[in-house]
mmCIF file of C-alpha atoms in Angstrom:
data_model
loop_
_atom_site.group_PDB
_atom_site.id
_atom_site.type_symbol
_atom_site.label_atom_id
_atom_site.label_comp_id
_atom_site.label_asym_id
_atom_site.label_seq_id
_atom_site.Cartn_x
_atom_site.Cartn_y
_atom_site.Cartn_z
ATOM 1 C CA MET A 4 75.030 339.278 53.169
ATOM 2 C CA THR A 5 78.384 338.410 55.113
ATOM 3 C CA ALA A 6 78.576 338.586 59.128
ATOM 4 C CA GLU A 7 81.663 341.141 58.060
ATOM 5 C CA VAL A 8 78.862 343.113 55.938
ATOM 6 C CA ASN A 9 76.568 342.539 59.168
ATOM 7 C CA SER A 10 78.004 343.181 62.027
ATOM 8 C CA TRP A 11 75.861 345.205 63.469
ATOM 9 C CA ALA A 12 73.248 343.828 63.395
ATOM 10 C CA PHE A 13 71.224 342.535 66.694
ATOM 11 C CA SER A 14 71.646 338.729 67.408
ATOM 12 C CA ASP A 15 68.869 336.472 66.509
ATOM 13 C CA THR A 16 67.078 337.137 70.214
ATOM 14 C CA ASP A 17 67.296 340.838 70.279
ATOM 15 C CA ARG A 18 66.003 341.469 66.713
ATOM 16 C CA ALA A 19 63.379 338.627 67.069
ATOM 17 C CA ALA A 20 62.301 341.231 70.613
ATOM 18 C CA VAL A 21 61.712 344.371 68.616
ATOM 19 C CA TYR A 22 59.955 343.127 66.184
ATOM 20 C CA ARG A 23 57.810 341.374 69.181
ATOM 21 C CA ALA A 24 57.437 344.710 70.547
ATOM 22 C CA ILE A 25 56.331 346.679 67.344
ATOM 23 C CA GLN A 26 54.430 343.680 66.635
ATOM 24 C CA THR A 27 52.098 343.405 69.796
ATOM 25 C CA ARG A 28 52.179 346.719 71.069
ATOM 26 C CA ARG A 29 48.571 348.054 71.202
ATOM 27 C CA ASP A 30 46.403 351.540 71.814
ATOM 28 C CA VAL A 31 44.959 350.559 75.025
ATOM 29 C CA ARG A 32 41.413 351.456 75.821
ATOM 30 C CA SER A 33 40.298 349.118 78.415
ATOM 31 C CA HIS A 34 42.171 346.819 80.051
ATOM 32 C CA PHE A 35 43.813 348.999 82.692
ATOM 33 C CA ARG A 36 44.804 347.140 85.985
ATOM 34 C CA PRO A 37 44.282 349.494 89.461
ATOM 35 C CA ALA A 38 48.506 348.859 89.905
ATOM 36 C CA ALA A 39 50.439 351.985 90.240
ATOM 37 C CA LEU A 40 53.105 352.435 87.820
ATOM 38 C CA PRO A 41 56.528 352.853 89.568
ATOM 39 C CA ASP A 42 58.568 356.530 88.562
ATOM 40 C CA GLU A 43 61.331 354.269 87.800
ATOM 41 C CA VAL A 44 59.432 352.400 85.454
ATOM 42 C CA LEU A 45 58.129 355.686 84.425
ATOM 43 C CA PHE A 46 61.210 357.072 83.481
ATOM 44 C CA ARG A 47 62.965 354.721 82.115
ATOM 45 C CA ILE A 48 59.730 354.699 78.914
ATOM 46 C CA LEU A 49 60.379 359.198 78.771
ATOM 47 C CA ALA A 50 64.055 358.445 79.075
ATOM 48 C CA ALA A 51 63.487 356.601 75.896
ATOM 49 C CA ALA A 52 60.950 358.676 74.205
ATOM 50 C CA HIS A 53 63.554 361.106 74.385
ATOM 51 C CA HIS A 54 66.513 359.073 73.208
ATOM 52 C CA ALA A 55 63.940 359.410 69.788
ATOM 53 C CA PRO A 56 65.183 361.129 66.843
ATOM 54 C CA SER A 57 64.631 364.973 66.168
ATOM 55 C CA VAL A 58 64.971 367.634 63.201
ATOM 56 C CA GLY A 59 68.787 369.421 63.879
ATOM 57 C CA PHE A 60 68.934 367.776 66.832
ATOM 58 C CA SER A 61 65.902 370.935 68.972
ATOM 59 C CA GLN A 62 64.843 367.860 70.940
ATOM 60 C CA PRO A 63 61.168 369.883 70.720
ATOM 61 C CA TRP A 64 60.059 367.563 72.723
ATOM 62 C CA ASP A 65 58.702 368.574 77.170
ATOM 63 C CA PHE A 66 56.491 365.405 78.714
ATOM 64 C CA ILE A 67 53.339 366.175 81.271
ATOM 65 C CA VAL A 68 53.027 363.745 83.792
ATOM 66 C CA VAL A 69 49.080 364.038 84.743
ATOM 67 C CA ALA A 70 48.538 361.850 87.749
ATOM 68 C CA ASP A 71 46.287 364.300 89.474
ATOM 69 C CA ALA A 72 42.646 363.545 89.382
ATOM 70 C CA VAL A 73 40.971 366.210 88.970
ATOM 71 C CA VAL A 74 42.884 368.064 86.283
ATOM 72 C CA ARG A 75 42.539 364.144 84.245
ATOM 73 C CA GLN A 76 38.614 364.413 85.460
ATOM 74 C CA ALA A 77 38.119 368.429 83.185
ATOM 75 C CA VAL A 78 40.741 366.526 80.731
ATOM 76 C CA LYS A 79 37.826 363.660 80.714
ATOM 77 C CA VAL A 80 35.031 366.325 80.472
ATOM 78 C CA SER A 81 36.695 367.905 77.286
ATOM 79 C CA PHE A 82 36.656 364.352 75.981
ATOM 80 C CA ASP A 83 33.245 363.385 76.547
ATOM 81 C CA ARG A 84 32.524 366.781 74.733
ATOM 82 C CA GLU A 85 34.371 365.959 71.668
ATOM 83 C CA ASN A 86 33.889 362.174 71.667
ATOM 84 C CA ALA A 87 29.425 363.300 71.395
ATOM 85 C CA ARG A 88 30.902 366.106 68.522
ATOM 86 C CA ALA A 89 32.968 362.991 66.882
ATOM 87 C CA ALA A 90 29.652 360.595 66.783
ATOM 88 C CA GLU A 91 27.624 363.338 64.564
ATOM 89 C CA ASN A 92 30.001 362.366 61.712
ATOM 90 C CA TYR A 93 28.091 359.164 61.307
ATOM 91 C CA GLU A 94 24.570 357.668 61.014
ATOM 92 C CA GLY A 95 23.237 353.727 61.528
ATOM 93 C CA GLU A 96 25.256 351.457 61.887
ATOM 94 C CA ARG A 97 28.011 353.023 61.614
ATOM 95 C CA HIS A 98 26.939 355.292 64.254
ATOM 96 C CA GLU A 99 26.027 352.924 66.598
ATOM 97 C CA LEU A 100 29.383 350.992 66.883
ATOM 98 C CA TYR A 101 31.513 354.538 66.864
ATOM 99 C CA GLN A 102 29.041 354.947 70.013
ATOM 100 C CA SER A 103 30.393 351.435 71.328
ATOM 101 C CA LEU A 104 33.687 351.362 70.928
ATOM 102 C CA LYS A 105 35.457 352.308 74.059
ATOM 103 C CA LEU A 106 38.324 354.735 73.063
ATOM 104 C CA GLU A 107 39.892 356.351 76.130
ATOM 105 C CA GLY A 108 41.391 355.467 79.276
ATOM 106 C CA ILE A 109 42.150 359.095 81.253
ATOM 107 C CA LEU A 110 40.511 358.267 84.372
ATOM 108 C CA ALA A 111 41.249 354.261 84.698
ATOM 109 C CA SER A 112 45.000 354.432 83.657
ATOM 110 C CA ALA A 113 47.778 354.745 86.510
ATOM 111 C CA VAL A 114 49.113 357.936 85.231
ATOM 112 C CA ASN A 115 48.463 360.290 82.049
ATOM 113 C CA VAL A 116 51.328 361.510 79.715
ATOM 114 C CA CYS A 117 51.015 364.130 77.463
ATOM 115 C CA VAL A 118 53.630 365.179 75.110
ATOM 116 C CA THR A 119 54.168 368.457 74.001
ATOM 117 C CA CYS A 120 55.917 370.339 71.408
ATOM 118 C CA ASP A 121 58.027 373.630 72.390
ATOM 119 C CA ARG A 122 57.936 375.028 68.548
ATOM 120 C CA ALA A 123 60.263 377.564 69.606
ATOM 121 C CA ARG A 124 63.369 375.493 70.970
ATOM 122 C CA GLY A 125 66.506 375.856 68.964
ATOM 123 C CA GLY A 126 65.443 379.555 67.969
ATOM 124 C CA PRO A 127 63.913 381.082 64.806
ATOM 125 C CA HIS A 128 66.701 378.737 62.664
ATOM 126 C CA VAL A 129 66.849 375.051 62.662
ATOM 127 C CA LEU A 130 68.790 373.244 60.826
ATOM 128 C CA GLY A 131 66.535 370.738 58.575
ATOM 129 C CA ARG A 132 63.261 372.448 59.506
ATOM 130 C CA ASN A 133 63.961 375.953 57.017
ATOM 131 C CA THR A 134 61.560 373.973 53.911
ATOM 132 C CA VAL A 135 59.370 371.538 56.586
ATOM 133 C CA LEU A 136 58.909 374.024 58.989
ATOM 134 C CA ASP A 137 56.440 370.756 60.622
ATOM 135 C CA ALA A 138 59.346 369.274 61.348
ATOM 136 C CA ASP A 139 59.355 369.581 64.670
ATOM 137 C CA LEU A 140 55.604 368.697 64.882
ATOM 138 C CA PHE A 141 56.872 364.854 63.278
ATOM 139 C CA SER A 142 59.801 364.554 65.634
ATOM 140 C CA THR A 143 58.001 364.514 68.382
ATOM 141 C CA CYS A 144 55.701 361.504 66.790
ATOM 142 C CA LEU A 145 58.586 359.145 66.815
ATOM 143 C CA ALA A 146 58.952 360.268 70.174
ATOM 144 C CA VAL A 147 55.613 359.033 71.322
ATOM 145 C CA GLN A 148 56.618 356.029 68.574
ATOM 146 C CA ASN A 149 59.881 355.629 71.198
ATOM 147 C CA LEU A 150 57.675 355.768 74.014
ATOM 148 C CA TRP A 151 54.946 353.515 73.019
ATOM 149 C CA LEU A 152 57.803 350.699 72.634
ATOM 150 C CA ALA A 153 59.532 350.712 75.421
ATOM 151 C CA ALA A 154 56.458 350.804 76.849
ATOM 152 C CA ARG A 155 56.030 347.684 75.804
ATOM 153 C CA ALA A 156 58.829 346.042 76.139
ATOM 154 C CA GLU A 157 58.202 346.303 80.247
ATOM 155 C CA GLY A 158 54.394 345.436 79.716
ATOM 156 C CA VAL A 159 53.089 348.922 80.258
ATOM 157 C CA GLY A 160 49.993 349.762 78.487
ATOM 158 C CA VAL A 161 49.439 352.684 76.412
ATOM 159 C CA GLY A 162 46.496 354.296 74.752
ATOM 160 C CA TRP A 163 46.451 357.602 72.790
ATOM 161 C CA VAL A 164 43.648 359.786 73.678
ATOM 162 C CA SER A 165 43.356 362.437 70.370
ATOM 163 C CA ILE A 166 39.632 362.893 70.426
ATOM 164 C CA LEU A 167 40.704 365.625 72.955
ATOM 165 C CA ALA A 168 40.682 369.954 72.035
ATOM 166 C CA PRO A 169 44.612 371.022 71.804
ATOM 167 C CA ASN A 170 42.900 374.700 73.651
ATOM 168 C CA ASP A 171 41.512 372.928 76.841
ATOM 169 C CA LEU A 172 44.783 370.775 77.019
ATOM 170 C CA ALA A 173 47.165 373.948 76.410
ATOM 171 C CA ARG A 174 44.362 375.607 79.183
ATOM 172 C CA LEU A 175 44.357 372.861 81.638
ATOM 173 C CA LEU A 176 48.223 372.046 81.403
ATOM 174 C CA GLY A 177 48.765 375.548 81.678
ATOM 175 C CA LEU A 178 51.224 375.755 78.587
ATOM 176 C CA PRO A 179 52.709 378.966 76.864
ATOM 177 C CA ASP A 180 51.920 379.904 73.699
ATOM 178 C CA HIS A 181 54.560 378.417 72.194
ATOM 179 C CA VAL A 182 54.058 374.718 73.342
ATOM 180 C CA VAL A 183 51.342 373.099 71.706
ATOM 181 C CA PRO A 184 50.176 369.394 72.915
ATOM 182 C CA VAL A 185 50.889 366.929 70.424
ATOM 183 C CA ALA A 186 49.459 363.756 72.213
ATOM 184 C CA TYR A 187 47.368 362.956 75.302
ATOM 185 C CA LEU A 188 48.901 359.135 76.548
ATOM 186 C CA CYS A 189 46.803 356.573 79.541
ATOM 187 C CA LEU A 190 49.669 354.253 80.626
ATOM 188 C CA GLY A 191 49.356 351.525 83.364
ATOM 189 C CA TYR A 192 49.691 347.753 83.798
ATOM 190 C CA VAL A 193 47.207 346.034 82.285
ATOM 191 C CA THR A 194 45.549 342.355 82.739
ATOM 192 C CA ASP A 195 46.020 341.491 78.879
ATOM 193 C CA PHE A 196 47.211 342.893 75.538
ATOM 194 C CA ALA A 197 44.674 342.195 72.669
ATOM 195 C CA PRO A 198 45.771 339.665 69.489
ATOM 196 C CA THR A 199 44.894 341.880 67.238
ATOM 197 C CA PRO A 200 44.028 345.692 67.242
ATOM 198 C CA ASP A 201 40.863 347.014 69.171
ATOM 199 C CA LEU A 202 39.266 348.297 66.205
ATOM 200 C CA GLU A 203 40.046 345.594 63.966
ATOM 201 C CA ARG A 204 38.293 343.123 66.304
ATOM 202 C CA ALA A 205 35.146 345.957 66.592
ATOM 203 C CA GLY A 206 35.147 345.031 62.689
ATOM 204 C CA TRP A 207 35.882 349.693 62.269
ATOM 205 C CA GLY A 208 38.611 348.605 60.158
ATOM 206 C CA GLU A 209 41.829 345.971 58.342
ATOM 207 C CA ARG A 210 45.104 346.054 58.210
ATOM 208 C CA ILE A 211 45.919 346.574 55.031
ATOM 209 C CA ALA A 212 48.690 344.297 53.113
ATOM 210 C CA VAL A 213 52.162 345.920 52.999
ATOM 211 C CA ASP A 214 52.179 344.879 49.061
ATOM 212 C CA THR A 215 49.300 347.413 48.105
ATOM 213 C CA LEU A 216 51.416 350.076 49.809
ATOM 214 C CA VAL A 217 55.384 349.605 49.059
ATOM 215 C CA HIS A 218 55.897 351.437 45.151
ATOM 216 C CA ARG A 219 58.984 351.599 43.013
ATOM 217 C CA ASP A 220 60.382 354.372 42.470
ATOM 218 C CA ARG A 221 57.125 356.701 41.429
ATOM 219 C CA TRP A 222 53.432 356.464 42.414
ATOM 220 C CA GLY A 223 51.146 353.940 41.646
ATOM 221 C CA HIS A 224 54.520 352.114 40.114
ATOM 222 C CA PRO A 225 54.045 348.207 42.632
ATOM 223 C CA TYR A 226 57.566 346.721 43.544
ATOM 224 C CA LYS A 227 57.320 343.427 41.825
ATOM 225 C CA HIS A 228 58.905 340.793 44.477
ATOM 226 C CA SER A 229 60.366 337.612 43.486
ATOM 227 C CA ASP A 230 57.424 335.281 45.685
ATOM 228 C CA ASP A 231 59.837 334.460 47.962
ATOM 229 C CA THR A 232 60.237 338.028 49.228
ATOM 230 C CA ALA A 233 56.510 338.187 49.727
ATOM 231 C CA ALA A 234 55.796 339.810 52.923
ATOM 232 C CA GLN A 235 56.331 337.857 55.894
ATOM 233 C CA PRO A 236 54.824 338.208 59.235
ATOM 234 C CA LEU A 237 57.320 340.585 61.434
ATOM 235 C CA PRO A 238 59.261 337.681 63.350
ATOM 236 C CA GLU A 239 58.236 336.587 66.725
ATOM 237 C CA SER A 240 59.931 335.768 69.765
ATOM 238 C CA PRO A 241 58.572 333.735 72.556
ATOM 239 C CA GLU A 242 56.152 334.553 74.501
ATOM 240 C CA PRO A 243 57.203 335.263 78.436
ATOM 241 C CA PRO A 244 56.701 332.461 80.995
ATOM 242 C CA CYS A 245 53.292 333.838 83.286
#
């Protein structure tokens, strides 16, 4: 590719940093430090989330920063109840492994953030949402991903607590009927970003090779590529000095 065609590409260093943020992002549950998260860092991260793409430029997200210990304890109670119910889905060794997993950092993290979706934002006819009504929810998930990658660039860990009843969150956080919780996140500085995801390290699952997931033109037709274009690991930028 000529320089003219690729004139909008990042420099090698900047591009490697983007890929490094993607590759080293982790769902953090157990490595939080007690240090506070400064507002200026938190708002940089939330501003990055707010710059996510959204259907019809509707920007359906809001961010509820949950710092109050009483509210967080109530959310933890909801998690404990739902986690006990989820454990019933497994038996034998799988059940024991599930019980051993650390799946939240609600109380240990510096702050919690609930990312919501206002399903009425933009009015009854949002451009691009006529056929797929859940495009607003998809947009909100993109905001979550932006948040996660920005946090990683800031050295801030994020853990998504999905084992929560949406009705509990809506009640505890006082959400209007047209606003739904999409992601309950735990944010804070960490002692470590693990080299591999927790669930992979614990033996719960393995990363699927991307080559097996790429189809050409229709399902079940593998995308054939030459050996020299086989999927390579994401490029990394050098680790910063300690």
